[in-house]
PDB file of C-alpha atoms and ligand atoms in Angstrom:
ATOM      1  CA  MET X   1     190.515  47.807 108.287  1.00  0.00           C
ATOM      2  CA  ALA X   2     190.362  44.521 108.307  1.00  0.00           C
ATOM      3  CA  LEU X   3     188.279  43.509 111.103  1.00  0.00           C
ATOM      4  CA  LYS X   4     188.285  40.868 114.030  1.00  0.00           C
ATOM      5  CA  ILE X   5     185.594  38.162 113.090  1.00  0.00           C
ATOM      6  CA  TRP X   6     184.697  35.438 116.069  1.00  0.00           C
ATOM      7  CA  LEU X   7     185.340  31.703 114.328  1.00  0.00           C
ATOM      8  CA  ASN X   8     183.790  29.063 116.305  1.00  0.00           C
ATOM      9  CA  ASP X   9     185.831  29.862 119.673  1.00  0.00           C
ATOM     10  CA  ARG X  10     188.568  32.709 119.293  1.00  0.00           C
ATOM     11  CA  LEU X  11     188.870  35.706 117.368  1.00  0.00           C
ATOM     12  CA  VAL X  12     190.398  35.971 114.034  1.00  0.00           C
ATOM     13  CA  ASP X  13     191.870  37.689 111.498  1.00  0.00           C
ATOM     14  CA  GLU X  14     189.563  39.236 108.940  1.00  0.00           C
ATOM     15  CA  ALA X  15     191.948  37.319 106.538  1.00  0.00           C
ATOM     16  CA  GLU X  16     191.902  33.808 107.957  1.00  0.00           C
ATOM     17  CA  ALA X  17     188.186  34.067 109.283  1.00  0.00           C
ATOM     18  CA  ARG X  18     187.155  31.326 106.383  1.00  0.00           C
ATOM     19  CA  VAL X  19     184.840  28.462 106.358  1.00  0.00           C
ATOM     20  CA  SER X  20     184.764  25.136 104.105  1.00  0.00           C
ATOM     21  CA  VAL X  21     183.440  24.224 101.299  1.00  0.00           C
ATOM     22  CA  PHE X  22     181.579  21.344 103.533  1.00  0.00           C
ATOM     23  CA  ASP X  23     179.546  23.090 105.578  1.00  0.00           C
ATOM     24  CA  HIS X  24     175.700  22.470 105.213  1.00  0.00           C
ATOM     25  CA  GLY X  25     175.669  25.878 106.105  1.00  0.00           C
ATOM     26  CA  LEU X  26     176.796  26.654 102.621  1.00  0.00           C
ATOM     27  CA  LEU X  27     175.626  23.400 100.434  1.00  0.00           C
ATOM     28  CA  TYR X  28     171.945  23.417 101.949  1.00  0.00           C
ATOM     29  CA  GLY X  29     171.684  26.766 103.314  1.00  0.00           C
ATOM     30  CA  ASP X  30     171.105  24.578 106.943  1.00  0.00           C
ATOM     31  CA  GLY X  31     171.900  27.275 109.619  1.00  0.00           C
ATOM     32  CA  VAL X  32     170.372  30.116 111.775  1.00  0.00           C
ATOM     33  CA  PHE X  33     171.419  33.819 111.972  1.00  0.00           C
ATOM     34  CA  GLU X  34     170.769  36.646 113.619  1.00  0.00           C
ATOM     35  CA  GLY X  35     171.267  40.418 112.986  1.00  0.00           C
ATOM     36  CA  ILE X  36     171.786  42.586 115.974  1.00  0.00           C
ATOM     37  CA  ARG X  37     172.435  46.307 116.376  1.00  0.00           C
ATOM     38  CA  VAL X  38     174.660  48.216 118.363  1.00  0.00           C
ATOM     39  CA  TYR X  39     174.064  51.993 119.814  1.00  0.00           C
ATOM     40  CA  ASP X  40     177.041  53.699 121.657  1.00  0.00           C
ATOM     41  CA  LYS X  41     178.562  50.598 121.829  1.00  0.00           C
ATOM     42  CA  ARG X  42     175.687  48.534 123.831  1.00  0.00           C
ATOM     43  CA  VAL X  43     174.382  45.397 122.016  1.00  0.00           C
ATOM     44  CA  PHE X  44     170.432  46.729 121.317  1.00  0.00           C
ATOM     45  CA  GLU X  45     167.946  43.526 123.103  1.00  0.00           C
ATOM     46  CA  MET X  46     171.005  41.727 123.254  1.00  0.00           C
ATOM     47  CA  GLU X  47     168.861  38.471 125.451  1.00  0.00           C
ATOM     48  CA  ALA X  48     166.331  38.661 122.668  1.00  0.00           C
ATOM     49  CA  HIS X  49     168.287  38.291 119.733  1.00  0.00           C
ATOM     50  CA  ILE X  50     169.718  35.100 121.471  1.00  0.00           C
ATOM     51  CA  ARG X  51     167.378  33.502 122.585  1.00  0.00           C
ATOM     52  CA  ARG X  52     165.884  33.426 119.223  1.00  0.00           C
ATOM     53  CA  LEU X  53     169.165  32.542 117.379  1.00  0.00           C
ATOM     54  CA  PHE X  54     168.824  29.142 120.222  1.00  0.00           C
ATOM     55  CA  ASP X  55     165.218  28.733 119.585  1.00  0.00           C
ATOM     56  CA  SER X  56     165.499  29.185 115.676  1.00  0.00           C
ATOM     57  CA  ALA X  57     168.241  26.294 116.698  1.00  0.00           C
ATOM     58  CA  ARG X  58     166.413  24.546 118.582  1.00  0.00           C
ATOM     59  CA  ALA X  59     163.826  24.067 115.617  1.00  0.00           C
ATOM     60  CA  ILE X  60     166.202  23.126 113.262  1.00  0.00           C
ATOM     61  CA  ARG X  61     167.595  20.615 115.361  1.00  0.00           C
ATOM     62  CA  LEU X  62     170.914  22.221 115.814  1.00  0.00           C
ATOM     63  CA  GLN X  63     173.562  21.845 118.935  1.00  0.00           C
ATOM     64  CA  ILE X  64     174.717  25.439 119.071  1.00  0.00           C
ATOM     65  CA  PRO X  65     178.022  24.203 120.801  1.00  0.00           C
ATOM     66  CA  MET X  66     178.341  27.051 122.988  1.00  0.00           C
ATOM     67  CA  SER X  67     175.560  28.219 125.902  1.00  0.00           C
ATOM     68  CA  PRO X  68     173.769  31.178 125.860  1.00  0.00           C
ATOM     69  CA  LYS X  69     176.013  33.229 128.482  1.00  0.00           C
ATOM     70  CA  GLU X  70     179.112  31.976 126.240  1.00  0.00           C
ATOM     71  CA  MET X  71     177.156  33.728 123.406  1.00  0.00           C
ATOM     72  CA  THR X  72     176.780  36.687 125.134  1.00  0.00           C
ATOM     73  CA  LYS X  73     180.118  37.315 125.832  1.00  0.00           C
ATOM     74  CA  ALA X  74     181.677  35.975 122.791  1.00  0.00           C
ATOM     75  CA  VAL X  75     179.333  38.176 120.493  1.00  0.00           C
ATOM     76  CA  GLU X  76     180.005  41.018 123.601  1.00  0.00           C
ATOM     77  CA  THR X  77     184.665  40.422 122.916  1.00  0.00           C
ATOM     78  CA  THR X  78     183.376  40.369 119.119  1.00  0.00           C
ATOM     79  CA  VAL X  79     181.909  44.014 119.648  1.00  0.00           C
ATOM     80  CA  ALA X  80     185.122  45.545 121.892  1.00  0.00           C
ATOM     81  CA  ALA X  81     187.428  44.073 119.439  1.00  0.00           C
ATOM     82  CA  ASN X  82     186.665  45.537 116.841  1.00  0.00           C
ATOM     83  CA  ASN X  83     185.826  49.401 118.807  1.00  0.00           C
ATOM     84  CA  LEU X  84     182.437  49.461 117.742  1.00  0.00           C
ATOM     85  CA  ASN X  85     179.901  52.418 118.583  1.00  0.00           C
ATOM     86  CA  ASP X  86     176.859  51.872 116.334  1.00  0.00           C
ATOM     87  CA  GLY X  87     176.947  48.819 113.951  1.00  0.00           C
ATOM     88  CA  TYR X  88     175.395  45.717 112.633  1.00  0.00           C
ATOM     89  CA  ILE X  89     176.420  41.854 114.101  1.00  0.00           C
ATOM     90  CA  ARG X  90     176.230  39.450 112.354  1.00  0.00           C
ATOM     91  CA  LEU X  91     175.688  35.789 114.288  1.00  0.00           C
ATOM     92  CA  VAL X  92     175.348  33.183 111.386  1.00  0.00           C
ATOM     93  CA  VAL X  93     175.235  29.763 113.333  1.00  0.00           C
ATOM     94  CA  THR X  94     176.034  26.994 110.330  1.00  0.00           C
ATOM     95  CA  ARG X  95     174.991  22.990 110.628  1.00  0.00           C
ATOM     96  CA  GLY X  96     179.022  22.611 110.425  1.00  0.00           C
ATOM     97  CA  VAL X  97     181.389  20.904 108.399  1.00  0.00           C
ATOM     98  CA  GLY X  98     179.425  17.358 106.987  1.00  0.00           C
ATOM     99  CA  SER X  99     179.680  15.104 103.841  1.00  0.00           C
ATOM    100  CA  LEU X 100     177.999  15.819 100.085  1.00  0.00           C
ATOM    101  CA  GLY X 101     174.619  14.837 100.736  1.00  0.00           C
ATOM    102  CA  LEU X 102     171.439  16.840 102.492  1.00  0.00           C
ATOM    103  CA  ASN X 103     172.282  13.946 106.094  1.00  0.00           C
ATOM    104  CA  PRO X 104     173.169  16.748 108.744  1.00  0.00           C
ATOM    105  CA  PHE X 105     174.305  14.058 111.120  1.00  0.00           C
ATOM    106  CA  THR X 106     177.296  14.273 108.914  1.00  0.00           C
ATOM    107  CA  CYS X 107     178.312  17.706 110.152  1.00  0.00           C
ATOM    108  CA  LYS X 108     180.256  16.622 114.042  1.00  0.00           C
ATOM    109  CA  THR X 109     179.696  20.603 115.186  1.00  0.00           C
ATOM    110  CA  ALA X 110     178.520  23.825 114.169  1.00  0.00           C
ATOM    111  CA  GLY X 111     180.304  26.623 113.582  1.00  0.00           C
ATOM    112  CA  VAL X 112     180.139  29.712 114.420  1.00  0.00           C
ATOM    113  CA  ILE X 113     180.502  33.491 113.092  1.00  0.00           C
ATOM    114  CA  ILE X 114     180.232  36.949 114.626  1.00  0.00           C
ATOM    115  CA  ILE X 115     180.892  39.558 112.172  1.00  0.00           C
ATOM    116  CA  ALA X 116     180.559  43.511 113.666  1.00  0.00           C
ATOM    117  CA  ASP X 117     180.753  45.955 110.933  1.00  0.00           C
ATOM    118  CA  LYS X 118     179.383  48.990 109.540  1.00  0.00           C
ATOM    119  CA  ILE X 119     175.536  49.560 109.529  1.00  0.00           C
ATOM    120  CA  GLN X 120     174.268  50.056 105.626  1.00  0.00           C
ATOM    121  CA  LEU X 121     171.090  51.792 105.666  1.00  0.00           C
ATOM    122  CA  TYR X 122     168.672  53.057 104.153  1.00  0.00           C
ATOM    123  CA  PRO X 123     169.462  57.001 103.534  1.00  0.00           C
ATOM    124  CA  GLU X 124     168.066  59.443 105.901  1.00  0.00           C
ATOM    125  CA  GLU X 125     166.395  61.286 102.639  1.00  0.00           C
ATOM    126  CA  LEU X 126     164.008  57.761 102.335  1.00  0.00           C
ATOM    127  CA  TYR X 127     162.259  57.961 105.974  1.00  0.00           C
ATOM    128  CA  GLU X 128     161.492  61.688 105.934  1.00  0.00           C
ATOM    129  CA  LYS X 129     160.052  61.035 102.035  1.00  0.00           C
ATOM    130  CA  GLY X 130     158.704  57.683 102.708  1.00  0.00           C
ATOM    131  CA  MET X 131     158.833  53.748 100.912  1.00  0.00           C
ATOM    132  CA  LYS X 132     157.401  52.574  98.079  1.00  0.00           C
ATOM    133  CA  VAL X 133     156.651  49.200  98.312  1.00  0.00           C
ATOM    134  CA  ILE X 134     154.848  46.894  95.987  1.00  0.00           C
ATOM    135  CA  SER X 135     153.123  43.804  97.226  1.00  0.00           C
ATOM    136  CA  ALA X 136     154.805  40.670  96.133  1.00  0.00           C
ATOM    137  CA  THR X 137     153.694  37.747  93.712  1.00  0.00           C
ATOM    138  CA  THR X 138     156.194  35.543  95.241  1.00  0.00           C
ATOM    139  CA  VAL X 139     154.354  33.969  98.380  1.00  0.00           C
ATOM    140  CA  ARG X 140     155.718  33.014 101.430  1.00  0.00           C
ATOM    141  CA  ASN X 141     157.028  30.123 102.377  1.00  0.00           C
ATOM    142  CA  HIS X 142     153.858  27.598 103.782  1.00  0.00           C
ATOM    143  CA  PRO X 143     154.425  27.866 107.506  1.00  0.00           C
ATOM    144  CA  LEU X 144     154.152  23.742 108.000  1.00  0.00           C
ATOM    145  CA  ALA X 145     157.102  23.791 104.988  1.00  0.00           C
ATOM    146  CA  LEU X 146     158.991  26.088 106.832  1.00  0.00           C
ATOM    147  CA  PRO X 147     158.394  28.203 110.289  1.00  0.00           C
ATOM    148  CA  PRO X 148     159.141  32.211 109.188  1.00  0.00           C
ATOM    149  CA  GLN X 149     159.753  31.825 112.814  1.00  0.00           C
ATOM    150  CA  ILE X 150     162.576  30.140 111.652  1.00  0.00           C
ATOM    151  CA  LYS X 151     164.910  32.910 111.048  1.00  0.00           C
ATOM    152  CA  SER X 152     167.276  30.325 108.990  1.00  0.00           C
ATOM    153  CA  LEU X 153     170.463  30.251 106.728  1.00  0.00           C
ATOM    154  CA  ASN X 154     168.027  30.183 103.298  1.00  0.00           C
ATOM    155  CA  TYR X 155     166.612  33.532 102.329  1.00  0.00           C
ATOM    156  CA  LEU X 156     165.614  32.439  98.489  1.00  0.00           C
ATOM    157  CA  ASN X 157     161.852  32.776  99.301  1.00  0.00           C
ATOM    158  CA  ASN X 158     162.064  36.517 100.515  1.00  0.00           C
ATOM    159  CA  ILE X 159     165.300  36.829  98.159  1.00  0.00           C
ATOM    160  CA  LEU X 160     162.706  35.888  95.058  1.00  0.00           C
ATOM    161  CA  ALA X 161     160.329  39.075  97.130  1.00  0.00           C
ATOM    162  CA  LYS X 162     163.612  41.362  96.865  1.00  0.00           C
ATOM    163  CA  MET X 163     163.723  41.150  92.922  1.00  0.00           C
ATOM    164  CA  GLU X 164     160.556  41.553  91.960  1.00  0.00           C
ATOM    165  CA  ALA X 165     160.867  45.139  94.266  1.00  0.00           C
ATOM    166  CA  LEU X 166     163.976  46.147  92.652  1.00  0.00           C
ATOM    167  CA  ASP X 167     162.890  44.966  88.899  1.00  0.00           C
ATOM    168  CA  VAL X 168     160.205  47.648  90.037  1.00  0.00           C
ATOM    169  CA  ASP X 169     163.154  50.175  91.344  1.00  0.00           C
ATOM    170  CA  VAL X 170     161.430  50.059  94.764  1.00  0.00           C
ATOM    171  CA  PRO X 171     163.214  48.876  97.831  1.00  0.00           C
ATOM    172  CA  GLU X 172     160.984  46.535  99.124  1.00  0.00           C
ATOM    173  CA  ALA X 173     158.109  44.288  98.634  1.00  0.00           C
ATOM    174  CA  ILE X 174     155.669  42.833 100.706  1.00  0.00           C
ATOM    175  CA  MET X 175     154.721  39.333 101.321  1.00  0.00           C
ATOM    176  CA  TYR X 176     151.507  37.277 101.445  1.00  0.00           C
ATOM    177  CA  ASN X 177     150.945  33.864 102.752  1.00  0.00           C
ATOM    178  CA  HIS X 178     149.584  31.027 101.223  1.00  0.00           C
ATOM    179  CA  GLU X 179     145.750  32.516 102.465  1.00  0.00           C
ATOM    180  CA  GLY X 180     146.585  35.950 101.283  1.00  0.00           C
ATOM    181  CA  TYR X 181     146.628  37.389 104.487  1.00  0.00           C
ATOM    182  CA  VAL X 182     149.964  39.823 105.130  1.00  0.00           C
ATOM    183  CA  ALA X 183     152.538  38.509 106.360  1.00  0.00           C
ATOM    184  CA  GLU X 184     155.505  40.277 106.412  1.00  0.00           C
ATOM    185  CA  ALA X 185     158.042  42.530 104.018  1.00  0.00           C
ATOM    186  CA  THR X 186     160.887  40.329 102.227  1.00  0.00           C
ATOM    187  CA  GLY X 187     163.313  41.523 105.346  1.00  0.00           C
ATOM    188  CA  ASP X 188     160.931  44.084 107.458  1.00  0.00           C
ATOM    189  CA  ASN X 189     157.514  43.296 109.794  1.00  0.00           C
ATOM    190  CA  VAL X 190     154.836  45.284 108.645  1.00  0.00           C
ATOM    191  CA  PHE X 191     152.340  47.208 110.280  1.00  0.00           C
ATOM    192  CA  ILE X 192     149.162  49.334 109.146  1.00  0.00           C
ATOM    193  CA  VAL X 193     147.002  52.421 110.951  1.00  0.00           C
ATOM    194  CA  ARG X 194     143.520  52.829 110.727  1.00  0.00           C
ATOM    195  CA  ASN X 195     141.297  55.217 112.294  1.00  0.00           C
ATOM    196  CA  LYS X 196     144.557  55.615 115.109  1.00  0.00           C
ATOM    197  CA  ILE X 197     144.617  51.855 115.883  1.00  0.00           C
ATOM    198  CA  VAL X 198     147.676  50.412 114.444  1.00  0.00           C
ATOM    199  CA  TYR X 199     147.158  47.206 113.127  1.00  0.00           C
ATOM    200  CA  ALA X 200     149.845  44.596 113.133  1.00  0.00           C
ATOM    201  CA  PRO X 201     149.443  40.640 111.356  1.00  0.00           C
ATOM    202  CA  PRO X 202     149.841  38.248 114.327  1.00  0.00           C
ATOM    203  CA  VAL X 203     153.224  35.424 113.546  1.00  0.00           C
ATOM    204  CA  GLU X 204     150.762  33.392 112.165  1.00  0.00           C
ATOM    205  CA  ALA X 205     150.628  34.729 109.158  1.00  0.00           C
ATOM    206  CA  GLY X 206     153.722  34.056 108.001  1.00  0.00           C
ATOM    207  CA  SER X 207     156.600  36.402 109.693  1.00  0.00           C
ATOM    208  CA  LEU X 208     159.477  36.403 111.450  1.00  0.00           C
ATOM    209  CA  GLU X 209     158.518  37.346 115.099  1.00  0.00           C
ATOM    210  CA  GLY X 210     160.664  40.729 115.325  1.00  0.00           C
ATOM    211  CA  ILE X 211     162.362  41.907 117.483  1.00  0.00           C
ATOM    212  CA  THR X 212     161.920  45.220 116.996  1.00  0.00           C
ATOM    213  CA  ARG X 213     158.647  44.481 116.015  1.00  0.00           C
ATOM    214  CA  ALA X 214     158.135  43.986 120.333  1.00  0.00           C
ATOM    215  CA  VAL X 215     159.282  46.861 121.229  1.00  0.00           C
ATOM    216  CA  VAL X 216     157.592  49.364 118.639  1.00  0.00           C
ATOM    217  CA  ILE X 217     153.754  47.709 119.993  1.00  0.00           C
ATOM    218  CA  ARG X 218     154.977  47.845 123.418  1.00  0.00           C
ATOM    219  CA  LEU X 219     156.331  51.884 122.805  1.00  0.00           C
ATOM    220  CA  ALA X 220     153.289  51.791 121.058  1.00  0.00           C
ATOM    221  CA  ARG X 221     150.589  51.197 124.136  1.00  0.00           C
ATOM    222  CA  GLN X 222     153.053  53.220 126.675  1.00  0.00           C
ATOM    223  CA  GLU X 223     151.898  55.925 124.195  1.00  0.00           C
ATOM    224  CA  GLY X 224     148.124  54.704 125.128  1.00  0.00           C
ATOM    225  CA  MET X 225     148.501  53.556 121.747  1.00  0.00           C
ATOM    226  CA  GLU X 226     145.492  50.645 121.074  1.00  0.00           C
ATOM    227  CA  VAL X 227     147.769  48.187 119.123  1.00  0.00           C
ATOM    228  CA  VAL X 228     145.918  45.039 117.270  1.00  0.00           C
ATOM    229  CA  GLU X 229     147.210  41.794 115.719  1.00  0.00           C
ATOM    230  CA  LYS X 230     144.638  40.183 113.451  1.00  0.00           C
ATOM    231  CA  ASN X 231     145.336  39.382 110.166  1.00  0.00           C
ATOM    232  CA  LEU X 232     145.020  41.808 106.955  1.00  0.00           C
ATOM    233  CA  THR X 233     144.190  41.900 103.507  1.00  0.00           C
ATOM    234  CA  ARG X 234     145.690  43.452 100.410  1.00  0.00           C
ATOM    235  CA  PHE X 235     143.216  46.182 100.666  1.00  0.00           C
ATOM    236  CA  ASP X 236     143.501  46.982 104.388  1.00  0.00           C
ATOM    237  CA  LEU X 237     146.917  48.196 103.467  1.00  0.00           C
ATOM    238  CA  TYR X 238     145.121  49.550 100.387  1.00  0.00           C
ATOM    239  CA  VAL X 239     143.404  51.818 102.534  1.00  0.00           C
ATOM    240  CA  CYS X 240     144.714  52.270 105.570  1.00  0.00           C
ATOM    241  CA  ASP X 241     145.934  55.817 106.651  1.00  0.00           C
ATOM    242  CA  GLU X 242     149.235  54.663 107.331  1.00  0.00           C
ATOM    243  CA  LEU X 243     151.912  51.819 107.695  1.00  0.00           C
ATOM    244  CA  PHE X 244     154.981  51.397 108.023  1.00  0.00           C
ATOM    245  CA  LEU X 245     157.895  48.508 108.579  1.00  0.00           C
ATOM    246  CA  THR X 246     160.164  47.782 111.466  1.00  0.00           C
ATOM    247  CA  GLY X 247     163.596  45.427 111.329  1.00  0.00           C
ATOM    248  CA  THR X 248     166.781  45.443 113.331  1.00  0.00           C
ATOM    249  CA  ALA X 249     167.927  48.288 110.224  1.00  0.00           C
ATOM    250  CA  ALA X 250     165.791  49.752 109.237  1.00  0.00           C
ATOM    251  CA  GLU X 251     164.345  51.215 112.593  1.00  0.00           C
ATOM    252  CA  VAL X 252     160.889  52.398 111.947  1.00  0.00           C
ATOM    253  CA  ILE X 253     160.402  53.749 107.944  1.00  0.00           C
ATOM    254  CA  GLY X 254     156.766  54.650 106.475  1.00  0.00           C
ATOM    255  CA  ILE X 255     155.275  54.005 103.118  1.00  0.00           C
ATOM    256  CA  VAL X 256     153.999  56.221 101.388  1.00  0.00           C
ATOM    257  CA  GLU X 257     152.994  53.779  98.198  1.00  0.00           C
ATOM    258  CA  ILE X 258     152.058  50.212  97.090  1.00  0.00           C
ATOM    259  CA  ASP X 259     150.975  48.817  93.892  1.00  0.00           C
ATOM    260  CA  GLY X 260     150.941  52.550  92.642  1.00  0.00           C
ATOM    261  CA  ARG X 261     147.723  53.678  95.333  1.00  0.00           C
ATOM    262  CA  VAL X 262     148.938  56.739  98.223  1.00  0.00           C
ATOM    263  CA  ILE X 263     148.435  56.047 101.139  1.00  0.00           C
ATOM    264  CA  GLY X 264     147.473  58.431 103.851  1.00  0.00           C
ATOM    265  CA  ASP X 265     148.379  62.204 102.410  1.00  0.00           C
ATOM    266  CA  GLY X 266     151.922  60.294 100.417  1.00  0.00           C
ATOM    267  CA  LYS X 267     154.003  61.061 103.449  1.00  0.00           C
ATOM    268  CA  PRO X 268     155.034  59.133 106.167  1.00  0.00           C
ATOM    269  CA  GLY X 269     151.400  60.128 109.196  1.00  0.00           C
ATOM    270  CA  PRO X 270     152.285  61.496 112.933  1.00  0.00           C
ATOM    271  CA  ILE X 271     151.932  58.258 114.859  1.00  0.00           C
ATOM    272  CA  THR X 272     154.507  56.502 112.143  1.00  0.00           C
ATOM    273  CA  ARG X 273     156.899  59.820 113.006  1.00  0.00           C
ATOM    274  CA  LEU X 274     155.954  59.464 116.555  1.00  0.00           C
ATOM    275  CA  LEU X 275     157.231  55.825 116.946  1.00  0.00           C
ATOM    276  CA  ARG X 276     160.313  56.235 114.373  1.00  0.00           C
ATOM    277  CA  ASP X 277     161.199  59.033 117.251  1.00  0.00           C
ATOM    278  CA  ARG X 278     160.214  57.134 119.901  1.00  0.00           C
ATOM    279  CA  PHE X 279     162.208  54.004 118.696  1.00  0.00           C
ATOM    280  CA  TYR X 280     165.238  56.636 117.813  1.00  0.00           C
ATOM    281  CA  SER X 281     165.522  57.548 120.898  1.00  0.00           C
ATOM    282  CA  TYR X 282     164.428  54.387 123.320  1.00  0.00           C
ATOM    283  CA  ALA X 283     167.809  52.965 121.089  1.00  0.00           C
ATOM    284  CA  ARG X 284     169.668  54.870 121.724  1.00  0.00           C
ATOM    285  CA  ARG X 285     168.858  55.527 125.336  1.00  0.00           C
ATOM    286  CA  LYS X 286     167.255  59.045 125.603  1.00  0.00           C
ATOM    287  CA  GLU X 287     164.228  57.959 127.490  1.00  0.00           C
ATOM    288  CA  LYS X 288     163.042  54.641 129.132  1.00  0.00           C
TER     289      LYS X 288
HETATM  290  N1  PMP H   1     161.410  39.152 108.648  1.00  0.00           N
HETATM  291  C1  PMP H   1     162.162  39.727 107.811  1.00  0.00           C
HETATM  292  C2  PMP H   1     162.034  37.965 107.628  1.00  0.00           C
HETATM  293  C3  PMP H   1     163.302  39.996 108.860  1.00  0.00           C
HETATM  294  O1  PMP H   1     164.829  39.141 108.059  1.00  0.00           O
HETATM  295  C4  PMP H   1     163.876  40.744 109.259  1.00  0.00           C
HETATM  296  C5  PMP H   1     165.165  41.047 110.403  1.00  0.00           C
HETATM  297  N2  PMP H   1     165.667  41.855 109.546  1.00  0.00           N
HETATM  298  C6  PMP H   1     162.071  41.189 110.284  1.00  0.00           C
HETATM  299  C7  PMP H   1     160.912  40.856 110.048  1.00  0.00           C
HETATM  300  C8  PMP H   1     162.648  41.999 111.219  1.00  0.00           C
HETATM  301  O2  PMP H   1     162.745  41.322 112.266  1.00  0.00           O
HETATM  302  P1  PMP H   1     163.531  42.319 113.527  1.00  0.00           P
HETATM  303  O3  PMP H   1     163.369  43.615 113.964  1.00  0.00           O
HETATM  304  O4  PMP H   1     163.878  40.929 114.890  1.00  0.00           O
HETATM  305  O5  PMP H   1     165.329  43.210 113.155  1.00  0.00           O
END
């Protein structure tokens, strides 16, 4: 069934949802975006996503032509128009149509695109067996060059690392920052467990401030777990008891091998499974 797409200020048919070749979002990756889940018709963590979108926009001096309230309404309208029960929303704000050349001030109005569609998930089997990853040689963008907290339309840094993983037939790669500390995976945040303590690299190490990450930290603390944000090295990942990733699409997924080193006993560990379970229920509101 053809989708209804939000384009700038209204819903249009999928076939009419076209953007100009002069949009700087296309020409330069100049823009910001969000990926948001819908569970049982409810938009998950809407407020946090809208806030992050507006923060990203502010950081790149992009004026979103709607208020956060109007944006929230537009997202809800798009979800309803597509009768989406469970799915994925891609919310994109581009710099807009301008002239050739970098100057963003030639772009008069930012473009807004909201797509509410089905979601492509990792197969269930991968959650049960756990996933393999590699360490990427591609270093995460230097935070002084492009703060990784900005969810910008330019994902080349991550794509280069993703290709390294796919080249050796694994789905994901861990990215390290310019100092060699763990930053994040190409589209997910990283956690490890060691002696029952949960560790996450601080956002300042060079990751997106993941919304799933924040929820998982909250749920872990509710379970009485100790969660510590500290810099992690490649060595820490090699010798940890459990390793898992979090993200909007992946939710919580266990990693069982990195760079040929088996983690724990080669299966997703008990804390990973517990947190996945808790997240699953929380997202679907089977518990508070
Ligand atoms: N890091 C990167 C680079 C991402 O693109 C994402 C989102 N896919 C994440 C982490 C996870 O963030 P969230 O939990 O907000 O989806």
